[in-house]
XYZ file of C-alpha atoms in Angstrom:
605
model
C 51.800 1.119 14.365
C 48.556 3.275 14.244
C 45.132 2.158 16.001
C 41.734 4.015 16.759
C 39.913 4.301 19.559
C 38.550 1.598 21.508
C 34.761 1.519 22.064
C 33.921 -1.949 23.850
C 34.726 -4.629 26.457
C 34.960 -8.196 25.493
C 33.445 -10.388 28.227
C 36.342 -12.443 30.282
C 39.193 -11.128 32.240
C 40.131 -7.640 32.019
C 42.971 -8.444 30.081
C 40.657 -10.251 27.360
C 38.698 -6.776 27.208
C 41.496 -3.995 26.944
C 42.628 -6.668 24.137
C 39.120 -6.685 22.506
C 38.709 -2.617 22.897
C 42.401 -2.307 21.311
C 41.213 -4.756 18.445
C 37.981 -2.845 17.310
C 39.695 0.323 17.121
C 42.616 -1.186 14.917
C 40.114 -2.562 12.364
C 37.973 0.766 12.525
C 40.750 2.536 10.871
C 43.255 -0.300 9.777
C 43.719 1.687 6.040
C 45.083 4.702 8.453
C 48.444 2.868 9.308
C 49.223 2.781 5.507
C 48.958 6.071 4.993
C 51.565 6.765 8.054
C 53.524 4.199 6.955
C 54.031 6.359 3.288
C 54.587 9.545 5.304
C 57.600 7.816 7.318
C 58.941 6.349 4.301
C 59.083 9.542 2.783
C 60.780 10.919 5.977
C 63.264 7.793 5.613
C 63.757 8.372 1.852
C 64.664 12.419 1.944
C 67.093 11.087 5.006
C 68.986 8.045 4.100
C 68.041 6.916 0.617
C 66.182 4.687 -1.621
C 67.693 1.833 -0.813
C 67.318 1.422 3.477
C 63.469 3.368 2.957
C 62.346 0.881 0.093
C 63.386 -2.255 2.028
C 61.866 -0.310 5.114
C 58.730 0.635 3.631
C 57.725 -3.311 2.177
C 58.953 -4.810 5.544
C 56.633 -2.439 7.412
C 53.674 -3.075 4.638
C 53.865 -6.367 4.600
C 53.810 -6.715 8.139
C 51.006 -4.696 8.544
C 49.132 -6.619 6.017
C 49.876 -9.810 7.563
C 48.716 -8.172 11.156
C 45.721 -7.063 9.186
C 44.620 -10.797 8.316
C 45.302 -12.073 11.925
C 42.918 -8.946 13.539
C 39.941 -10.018 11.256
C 40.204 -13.561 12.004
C 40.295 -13.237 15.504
C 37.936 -10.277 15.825
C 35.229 -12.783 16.838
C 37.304 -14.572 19.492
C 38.748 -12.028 21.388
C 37.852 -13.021 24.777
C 39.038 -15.521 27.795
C 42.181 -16.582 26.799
C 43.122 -14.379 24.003
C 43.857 -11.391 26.057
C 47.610 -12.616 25.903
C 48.022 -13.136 22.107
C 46.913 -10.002 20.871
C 49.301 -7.873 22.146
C 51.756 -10.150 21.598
C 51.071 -9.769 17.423
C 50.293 -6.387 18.178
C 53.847 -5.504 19.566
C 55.659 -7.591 17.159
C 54.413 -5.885 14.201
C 55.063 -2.212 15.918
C 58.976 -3.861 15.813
C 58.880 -3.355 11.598
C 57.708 0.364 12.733
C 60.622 0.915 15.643
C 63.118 -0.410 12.981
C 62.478 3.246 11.321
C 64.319 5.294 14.434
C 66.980 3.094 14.284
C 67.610 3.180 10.626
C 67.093 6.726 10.783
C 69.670 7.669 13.423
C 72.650 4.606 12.158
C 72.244 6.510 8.930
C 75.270 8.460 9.160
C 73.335 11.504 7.118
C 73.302 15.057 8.710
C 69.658 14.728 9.589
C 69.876 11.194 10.570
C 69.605 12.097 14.194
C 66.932 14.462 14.584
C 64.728 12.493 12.298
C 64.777 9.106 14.324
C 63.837 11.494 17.398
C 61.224 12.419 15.951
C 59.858 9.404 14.554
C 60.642 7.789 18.393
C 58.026 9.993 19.561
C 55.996 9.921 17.067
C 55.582 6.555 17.502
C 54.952 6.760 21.513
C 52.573 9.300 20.228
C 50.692 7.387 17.950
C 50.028 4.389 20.155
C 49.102 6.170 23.212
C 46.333 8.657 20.972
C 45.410 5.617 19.207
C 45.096 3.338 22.405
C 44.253 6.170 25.189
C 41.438 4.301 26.892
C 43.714 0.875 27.321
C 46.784 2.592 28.316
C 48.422 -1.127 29.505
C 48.420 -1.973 26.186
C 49.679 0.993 24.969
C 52.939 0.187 27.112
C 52.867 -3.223 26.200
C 52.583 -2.366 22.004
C 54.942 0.337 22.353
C 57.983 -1.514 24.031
C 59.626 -1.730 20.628
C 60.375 1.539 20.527
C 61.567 1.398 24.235
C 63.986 -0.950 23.375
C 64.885 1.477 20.427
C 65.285 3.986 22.509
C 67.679 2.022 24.972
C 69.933 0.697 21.428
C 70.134 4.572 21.086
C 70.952 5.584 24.492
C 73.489 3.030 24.504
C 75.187 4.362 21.317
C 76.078 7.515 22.868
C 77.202 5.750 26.419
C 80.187 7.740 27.171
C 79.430 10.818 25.311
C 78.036 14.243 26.111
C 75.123 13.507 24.212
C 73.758 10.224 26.535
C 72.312 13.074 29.191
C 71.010 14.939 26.709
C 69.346 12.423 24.856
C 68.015 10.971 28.639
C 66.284 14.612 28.748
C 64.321 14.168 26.558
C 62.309 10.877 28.196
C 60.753 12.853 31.254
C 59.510 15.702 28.772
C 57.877 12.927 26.630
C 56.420 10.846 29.496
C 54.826 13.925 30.616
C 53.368 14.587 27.298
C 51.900 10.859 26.934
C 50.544 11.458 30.749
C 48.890 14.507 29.933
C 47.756 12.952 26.979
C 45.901 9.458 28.496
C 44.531 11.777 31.705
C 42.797 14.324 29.232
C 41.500 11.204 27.797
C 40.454 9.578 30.366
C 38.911 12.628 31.951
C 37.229 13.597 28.673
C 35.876 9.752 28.277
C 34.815 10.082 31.781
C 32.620 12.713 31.194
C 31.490 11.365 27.997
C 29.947 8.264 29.994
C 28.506 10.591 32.794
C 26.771 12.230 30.124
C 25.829 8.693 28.318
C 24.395 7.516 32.060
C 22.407 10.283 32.025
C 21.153 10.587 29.168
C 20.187 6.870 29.339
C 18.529 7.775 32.767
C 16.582 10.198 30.778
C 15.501 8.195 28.052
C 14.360 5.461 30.247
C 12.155 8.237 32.018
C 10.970 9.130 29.112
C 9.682 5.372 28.067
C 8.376 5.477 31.668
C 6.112 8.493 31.023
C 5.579 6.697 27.607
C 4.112 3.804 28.768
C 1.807 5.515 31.995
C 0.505 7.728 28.838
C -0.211 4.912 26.437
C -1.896 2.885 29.337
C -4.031 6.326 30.360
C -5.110 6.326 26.816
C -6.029 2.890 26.839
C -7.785 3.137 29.639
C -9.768 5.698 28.195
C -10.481 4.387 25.282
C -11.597 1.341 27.001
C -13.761 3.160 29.292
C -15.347 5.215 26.691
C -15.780 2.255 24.725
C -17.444 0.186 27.920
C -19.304 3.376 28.643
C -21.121 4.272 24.956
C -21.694 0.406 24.868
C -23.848 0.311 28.083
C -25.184 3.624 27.242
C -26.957 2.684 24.186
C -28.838 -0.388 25.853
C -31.102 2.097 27.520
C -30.826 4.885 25.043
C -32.529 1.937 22.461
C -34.956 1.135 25.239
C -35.948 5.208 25.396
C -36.196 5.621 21.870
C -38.494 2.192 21.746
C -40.463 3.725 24.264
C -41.083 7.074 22.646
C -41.803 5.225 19.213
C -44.752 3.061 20.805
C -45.765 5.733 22.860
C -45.715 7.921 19.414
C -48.590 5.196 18.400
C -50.773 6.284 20.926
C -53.437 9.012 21.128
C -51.498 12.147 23.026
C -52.531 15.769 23.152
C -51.041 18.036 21.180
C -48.588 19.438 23.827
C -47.507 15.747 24.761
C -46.644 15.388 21.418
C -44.669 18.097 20.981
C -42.540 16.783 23.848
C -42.486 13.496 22.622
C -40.458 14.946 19.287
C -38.193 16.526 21.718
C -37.683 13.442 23.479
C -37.039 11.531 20.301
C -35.189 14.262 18.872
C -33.020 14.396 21.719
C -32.233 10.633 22.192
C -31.074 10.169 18.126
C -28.929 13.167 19.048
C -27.610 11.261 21.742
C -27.249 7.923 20.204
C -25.790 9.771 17.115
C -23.028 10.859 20.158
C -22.576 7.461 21.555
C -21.890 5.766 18.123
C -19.100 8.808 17.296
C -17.663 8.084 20.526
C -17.466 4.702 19.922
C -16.302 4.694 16.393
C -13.478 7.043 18.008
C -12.650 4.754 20.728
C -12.398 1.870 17.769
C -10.281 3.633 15.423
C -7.574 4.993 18.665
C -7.517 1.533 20.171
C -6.863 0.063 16.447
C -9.652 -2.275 16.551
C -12.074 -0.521 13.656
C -12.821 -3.658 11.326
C -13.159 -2.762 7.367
C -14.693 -5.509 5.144
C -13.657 -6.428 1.778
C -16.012 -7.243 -0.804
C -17.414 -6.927 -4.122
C -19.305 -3.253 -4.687
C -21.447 -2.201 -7.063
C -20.948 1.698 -8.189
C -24.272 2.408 -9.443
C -26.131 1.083 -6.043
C -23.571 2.793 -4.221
C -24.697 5.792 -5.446
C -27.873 5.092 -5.800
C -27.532 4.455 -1.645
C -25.302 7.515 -1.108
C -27.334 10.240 -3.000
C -30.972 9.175 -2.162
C -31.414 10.292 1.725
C -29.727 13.879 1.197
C -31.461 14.356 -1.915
C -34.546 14.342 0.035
C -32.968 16.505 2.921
C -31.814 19.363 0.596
C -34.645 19.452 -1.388
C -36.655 19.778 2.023
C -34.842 22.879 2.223
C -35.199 24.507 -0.672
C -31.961 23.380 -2.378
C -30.614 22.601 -5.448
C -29.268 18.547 -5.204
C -27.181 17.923 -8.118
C -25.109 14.744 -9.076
C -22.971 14.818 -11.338
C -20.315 11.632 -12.711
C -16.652 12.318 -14.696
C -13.832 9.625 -15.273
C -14.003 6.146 -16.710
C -16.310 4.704 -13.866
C -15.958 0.693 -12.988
C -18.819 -1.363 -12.932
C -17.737 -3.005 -9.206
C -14.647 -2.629 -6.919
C -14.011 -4.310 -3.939
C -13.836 -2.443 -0.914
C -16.244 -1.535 2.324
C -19.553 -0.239 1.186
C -20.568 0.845 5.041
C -17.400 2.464 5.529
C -17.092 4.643 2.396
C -21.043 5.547 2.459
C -20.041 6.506 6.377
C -17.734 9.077 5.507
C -19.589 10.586 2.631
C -22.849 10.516 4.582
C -21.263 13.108 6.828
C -19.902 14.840 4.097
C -23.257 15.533 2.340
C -24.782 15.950 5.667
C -22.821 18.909 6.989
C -22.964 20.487 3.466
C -27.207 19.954 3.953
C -26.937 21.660 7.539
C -24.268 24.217 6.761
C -26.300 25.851 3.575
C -29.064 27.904 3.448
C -29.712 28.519 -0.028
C -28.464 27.588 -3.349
C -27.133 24.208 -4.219
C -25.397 21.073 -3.067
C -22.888 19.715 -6.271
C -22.027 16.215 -5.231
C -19.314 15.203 -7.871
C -18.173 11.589 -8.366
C -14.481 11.527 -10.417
C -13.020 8.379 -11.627
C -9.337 8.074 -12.412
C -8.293 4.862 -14.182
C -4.651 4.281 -12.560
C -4.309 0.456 -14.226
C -6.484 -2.583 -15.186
C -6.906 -3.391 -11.610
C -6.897 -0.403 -9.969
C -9.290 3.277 -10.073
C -8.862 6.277 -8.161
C -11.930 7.880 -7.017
C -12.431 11.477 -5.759
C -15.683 12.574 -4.289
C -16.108 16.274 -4.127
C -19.109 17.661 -2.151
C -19.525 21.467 -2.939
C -21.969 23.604 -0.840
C -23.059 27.119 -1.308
C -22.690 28.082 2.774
C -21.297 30.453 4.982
C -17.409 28.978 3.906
C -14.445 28.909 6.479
C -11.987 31.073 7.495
C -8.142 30.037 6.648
C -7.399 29.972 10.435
C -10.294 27.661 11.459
C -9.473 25.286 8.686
C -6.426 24.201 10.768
C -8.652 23.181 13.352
C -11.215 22.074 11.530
C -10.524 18.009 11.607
C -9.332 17.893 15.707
C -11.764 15.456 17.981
C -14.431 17.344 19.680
C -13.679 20.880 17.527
C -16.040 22.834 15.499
C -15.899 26.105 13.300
C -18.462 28.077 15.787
C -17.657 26.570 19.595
C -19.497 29.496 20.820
C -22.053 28.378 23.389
C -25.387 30.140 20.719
C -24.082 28.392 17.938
C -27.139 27.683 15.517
C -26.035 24.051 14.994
C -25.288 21.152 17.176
C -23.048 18.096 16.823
C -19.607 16.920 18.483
C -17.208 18.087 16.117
C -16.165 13.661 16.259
C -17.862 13.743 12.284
C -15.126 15.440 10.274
C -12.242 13.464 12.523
C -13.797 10.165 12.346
C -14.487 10.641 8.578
C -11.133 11.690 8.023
C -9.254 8.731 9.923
C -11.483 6.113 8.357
C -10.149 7.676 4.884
C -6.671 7.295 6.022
C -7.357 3.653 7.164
C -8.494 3.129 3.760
C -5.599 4.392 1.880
C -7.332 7.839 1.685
C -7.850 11.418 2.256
C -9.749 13.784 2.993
C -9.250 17.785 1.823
C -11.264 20.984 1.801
C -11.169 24.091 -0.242
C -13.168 27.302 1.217
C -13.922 30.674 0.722
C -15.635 32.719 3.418
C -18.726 34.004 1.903
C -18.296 31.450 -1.579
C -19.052 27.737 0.384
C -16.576 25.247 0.902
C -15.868 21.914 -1.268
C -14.906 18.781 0.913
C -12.852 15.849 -1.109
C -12.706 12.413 -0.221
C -10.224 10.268 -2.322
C -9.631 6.938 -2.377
C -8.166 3.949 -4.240
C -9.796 1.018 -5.345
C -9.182 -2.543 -6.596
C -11.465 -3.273 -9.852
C -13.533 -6.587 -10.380
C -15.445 -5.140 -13.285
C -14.606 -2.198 -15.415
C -18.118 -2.582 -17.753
C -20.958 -4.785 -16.392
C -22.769 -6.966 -19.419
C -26.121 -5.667 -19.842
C -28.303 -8.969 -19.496
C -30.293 -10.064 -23.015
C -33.946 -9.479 -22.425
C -35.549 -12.882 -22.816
C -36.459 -13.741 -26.621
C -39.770 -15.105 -26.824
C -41.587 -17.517 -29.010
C -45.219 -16.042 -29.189
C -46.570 -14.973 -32.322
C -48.865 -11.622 -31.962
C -52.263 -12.399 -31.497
C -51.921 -15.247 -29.172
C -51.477 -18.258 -32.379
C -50.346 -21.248 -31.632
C -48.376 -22.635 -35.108
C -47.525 -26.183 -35.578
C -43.932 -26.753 -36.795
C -41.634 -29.123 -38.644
C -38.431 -28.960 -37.291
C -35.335 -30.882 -39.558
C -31.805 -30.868 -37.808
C -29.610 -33.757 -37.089
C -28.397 -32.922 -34.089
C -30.074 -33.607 -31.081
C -29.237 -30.392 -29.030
C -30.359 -28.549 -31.010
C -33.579 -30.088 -31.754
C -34.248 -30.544 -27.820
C -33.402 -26.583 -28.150
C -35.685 -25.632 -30.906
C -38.398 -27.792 -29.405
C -38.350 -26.337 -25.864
C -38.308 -22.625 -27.401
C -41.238 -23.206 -28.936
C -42.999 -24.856 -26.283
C -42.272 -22.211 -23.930
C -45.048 -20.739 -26.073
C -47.919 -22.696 -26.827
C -46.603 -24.336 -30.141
C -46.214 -27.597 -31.300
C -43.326 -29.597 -32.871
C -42.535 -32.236 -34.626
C -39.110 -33.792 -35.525
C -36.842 -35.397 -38.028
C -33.526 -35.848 -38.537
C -32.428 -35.679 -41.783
C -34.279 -34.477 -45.215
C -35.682 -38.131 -46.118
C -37.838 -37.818 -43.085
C -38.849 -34.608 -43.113
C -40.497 -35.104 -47.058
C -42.182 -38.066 -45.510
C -43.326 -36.036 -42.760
C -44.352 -33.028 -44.955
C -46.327 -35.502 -47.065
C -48.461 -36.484 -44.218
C -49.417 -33.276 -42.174
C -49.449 -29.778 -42.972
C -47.226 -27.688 -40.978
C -47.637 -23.668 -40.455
C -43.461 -23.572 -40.851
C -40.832 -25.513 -41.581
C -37.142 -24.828 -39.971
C -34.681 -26.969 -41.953
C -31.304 -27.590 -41.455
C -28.975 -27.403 -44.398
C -26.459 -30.266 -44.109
C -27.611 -33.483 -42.696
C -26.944 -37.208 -43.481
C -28.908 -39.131 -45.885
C -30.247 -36.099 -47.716
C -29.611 -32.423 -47.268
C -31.957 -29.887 -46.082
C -31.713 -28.053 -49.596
C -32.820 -31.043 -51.480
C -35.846 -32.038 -48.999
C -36.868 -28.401 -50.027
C -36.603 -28.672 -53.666
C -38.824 -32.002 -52.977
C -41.647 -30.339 -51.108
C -41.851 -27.623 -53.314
C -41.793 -29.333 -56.548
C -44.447 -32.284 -54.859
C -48.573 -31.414 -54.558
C -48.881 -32.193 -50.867
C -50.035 -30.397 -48.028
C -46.871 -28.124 -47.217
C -46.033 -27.151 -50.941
C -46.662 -23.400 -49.847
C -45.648 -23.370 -46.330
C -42.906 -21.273 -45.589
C -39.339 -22.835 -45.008
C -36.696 -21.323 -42.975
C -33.204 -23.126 -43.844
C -30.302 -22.803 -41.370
C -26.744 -23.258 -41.972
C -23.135 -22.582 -40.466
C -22.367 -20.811 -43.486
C -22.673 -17.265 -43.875
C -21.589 -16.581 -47.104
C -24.342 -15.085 -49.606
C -23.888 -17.114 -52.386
C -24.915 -20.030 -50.084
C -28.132 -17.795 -49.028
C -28.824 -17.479 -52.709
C -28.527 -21.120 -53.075
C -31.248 -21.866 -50.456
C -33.742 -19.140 -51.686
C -33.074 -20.520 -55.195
C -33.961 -23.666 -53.367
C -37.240 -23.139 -52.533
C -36.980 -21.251 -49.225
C -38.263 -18.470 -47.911
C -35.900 -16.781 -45.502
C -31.942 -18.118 -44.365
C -30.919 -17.639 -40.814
C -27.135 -18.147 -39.433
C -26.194 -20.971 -36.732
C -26.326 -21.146 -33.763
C -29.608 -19.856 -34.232
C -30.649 -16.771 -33.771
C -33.677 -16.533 -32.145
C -34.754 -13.093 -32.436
C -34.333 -13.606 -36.186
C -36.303 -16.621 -36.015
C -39.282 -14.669 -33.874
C -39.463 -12.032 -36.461
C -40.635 -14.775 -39.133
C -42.850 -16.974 -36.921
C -45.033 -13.408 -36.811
C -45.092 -13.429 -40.126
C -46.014 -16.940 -41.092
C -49.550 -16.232 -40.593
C -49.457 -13.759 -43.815
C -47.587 -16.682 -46.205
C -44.776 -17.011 -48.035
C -44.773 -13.442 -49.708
C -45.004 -11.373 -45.680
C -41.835 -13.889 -44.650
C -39.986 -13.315 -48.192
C -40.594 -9.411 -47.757
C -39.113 -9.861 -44.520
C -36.102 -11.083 -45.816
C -35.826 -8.685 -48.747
C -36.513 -5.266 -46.124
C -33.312 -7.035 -44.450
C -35.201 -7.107 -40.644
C -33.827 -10.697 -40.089
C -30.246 -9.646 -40.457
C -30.663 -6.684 -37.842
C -32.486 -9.124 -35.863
C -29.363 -11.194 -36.192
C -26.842 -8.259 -35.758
């Protein structure tokens, strides 16, 4: 019988828990008792043959697997009033494993003897390792190879060999006690250490929590304070702006710009503060929506621009990638961080040129990574101030005559707001070369190309003429169509719906064009034509326009043989159709000329 050690306490009696601790440690290592189970079958088998170790060995195995079975069922019940029946399986399985002793030394073979010695202490061995922190049920599970020992013992009543074999118990009780009080001690020490180390750790969350609320509370007092501080820093700079407005002296004025210069400087301050209390305390809100690229460039590039140009720089934009038309994301947040990006570059350079580059890396259809690189020609930075370079309230030059001002908030803030977004921010310098600041960031796409929008199409003929026109088409959309078109600009219409009426309305009043549809009930549009041409009435030289569905030439052919002067494509193309109302004015020939040069077909193209 092999176990492992106990680690818990089932709640109950204290018989309930030394039964629950001796359970988990059985199932932690229940595979380990068939492996001793082999080795003492192999013992048995060398000693007293195939026959008594092979009956041995199954008995044992099949007990064990049995005891197996019953441990996992009950391993959730162990608790009042199973503290009894455990050990009671328990100890009449470990009979199968005393059997092997016995066997061992009724054997009758020269080493028959020795060997169930040793396996008798093994097995006291084996349960009290196994089971050193319940050592009651170690005496309880072990008592079949008690009463193995005492069949023994009683065997050699009589004999010289009874007070010899006697002996041997004292020197193996002492080996089991030295065994369990090591244990115990060693356990003992092992839960000091646990204690303290749970004192420790609750210390620990102590100073945990004091620090978290410290930083709370100065977040939240930062975040009161730059809140109540910007009432009356708004109420200054009003002040100085109406009192700008005024007439002052020229040495008023000049400390009315410090006044005003000082106060932006100091509302600049109370928003970075802010921002930084909003982003620590978790509470900085990003928006969502849809973002046009081209006006958030526009909005990004157009105030430094200005600035560097001011100062005798070089400004240069420059676009790479597969741009989107519009992503979704937070416009004020992203123009945020590369405002300060663009703006240190501005302060930190002297001369030569700012290179703001926008890259665009399509990832999928609904996604595009963007990098924008902002490369100055400055001082640079040195390797060991780059380290530093994005900590709260640091900057490159902390020296108390540094030439430029600020917080040092800029580059942290910027930075965090990038990592909020899914972001990052990096930076390549060279002392002496400038310094290149990165900000990438991923984006969901709405619109990878944007539709350029048709310039209006309109109606009037050069010169400001008003025609008069026939239009044939049997269906009344697209009369109601052709109709308003041409009202839009000063011409009139009249209407019929099939080629009948329009020859009776051709017969009555001249028209300056005629726009006739090809396939209509009663008669066809090519017919009507034929019939207007071929009759003397008012509109036997006005130019016809025949539209059709079909765009095959041979039907073109057919309606030019027809009579007409120029065939346009449906649904109509009205750029096509603009392009001969301009030339109406000039007859037949100027709209047949137009037709021939092929203008109406790029028109229509």
């Amino acid at each position: 019988m092999v176990e492992s050690d106990g680690i818990g306490k089932a709640a109950g009696d204290p018989d309930a828990g030394e039964a629950a601790q001796a359970l988990r440690a059985i199932l932690q290592t229940q595979y380990l008792r068939y492996l001793i189970i082999a080795s003492w079958a192999l013992g048995l088998l060398a000693t007293v043959g195939w026959t008594a170790a092979t009956v041995w060995f199954f008995g044992t195995l099949a007990a064990g697997t049995l005891r197996g079975h019953f441990e996992k069922r009950i391993s959730q019940r162990v608790g009042t009033g199973w503290g009894l029946i455990f050990p009671a399986v328990a100890t009449a399985t470990t009979a199968a494993w005393a059997a092997a002793p016995l066997i061992a030394w009724f054997s009758g073979a020269a080493f028959g003897q020795p060997l169930a010695l040793s396996l008798l202490v093994a097995g006291y061995v084996l349960v009290f390792a196994q089971l050193r922190s319940s050592p009651r049920q170690a005496v309880v599970i072990s008592s079949p190879y008690g009463v193995a020992a005492v069949i023994i013992a009683a065997s050699l009543w009589g004999t010289p060999q009874f007070w010899q074999f006697l002996a041997i118990v004292p020197f193996t009780a002492a080996g089991l006690f030295v065994l369990v009080m090591m244990t115990m001690l060693r356990e003992e020490r092992i839960r000091a250490f646990q204690e303290h180390q749970a004192h420790l750790i609750e210390e620990l969350e102590e100073a945990r929590d004091r620090a978290n609320a410290a930083s709370d509370a100065k977040s939240n007092f930062l975040g009161v304070i730059s809140h109540e501080l910007r009432t009356p820093m708004n109420g200054v700079l009003g002040a100085a702006q109406l009192l700008n407005a005024t007439r002052l002296e020229p040495t008023q004025r000049e400390y009315l710009s410090i006044i005003r210069n000082s106060g932006d400087n100091l509302l600049s301050l109370l928003n970075d503060i802010l921002d930084m209390t909003k982003i620590e305390a978790g509470k900085m809100t990003f928006e969502m929506v849809d973002v046009n690229v081209d006006d958030l460039h526009k909005r990004v590039v157009g105030p430094f621009q200005a600035q560097a140009e001011a100062k005798g720089l070089h400004f240069v934009t420059r676009l790479e990638g597969e741009t989107p038309a519009v992503v979704r994301g937070d416009p004020l947040r992203v123009c945020q961080v590369i405002h300060n990006l663009l703006s240190n570059a501005v302060k930190f350079t002297d001369a030569g040129e700012i290179l703001y580059t926008v890259r665009a890396e399509r990832l999928d259809d609904r996604r595009v990574r963007f990098e924008f690189a902002v490369k100055d020609s400055g001082a640079g930075i040195a390797p060991d101030d780059l380290e530093r370079l994005f900590q709260p309230f640091t900057q490159v030059d902390a020296s108390s005559t540094r030439r430029f001002g600020g917080t040092g908030l800029g580059l942290t803030i910027s930075r965090r707001m990038a990592n909020i977004m899914g972001g990052d921010i990096t930076v390549e310098s060279r002392l002496g070369e400038g310094s290149t600041f990165t900000f990438s960031v991923e984006a969901t796409v709405v619109e990878w190309a944007r539709e350029a929008e048709a310039e209006p199409i309109v109606a009037e003929v050069e010169g400001g003429q008003s025609l008069s026109v026939l239009v044939v088409e049997d269906h009344p959309v697209n009369r109601m169509i052709l109709e308003a078109w041409m009202g839009s600009a000063g011409h009139t219409s009249s209407t019929a719906e099939n080629g009948q009426l329009a020859i009776e309305a051709a017969g009555a009043q001249r028209f300056d064009l005629i726009v006739m549809d090809v396939n209509m009930p009663v008669m066809d549009g090519l017919t009507a034509t034929r019939a207007i041409r071929a009759g003397d009435g008012p509109n036997a030289e006005t130019p016809i326009v025949v539209l059709s569905a079909s765009a095959r030439t041979e039907d073109h052919e057919a309606g030019l043989e027809a009579g007409a002067d120029a065939y346009l494509n449906k649904p109509i193309d009205f750029a096509a159709l603009a392009l001969v109302m301009n030339r109406v004015g000039a007859g037949r020939a100027a709209v047949r000329a137009l037709v021939d040069s092929g203008e109406t077909a790029a028109a229509a193209a």
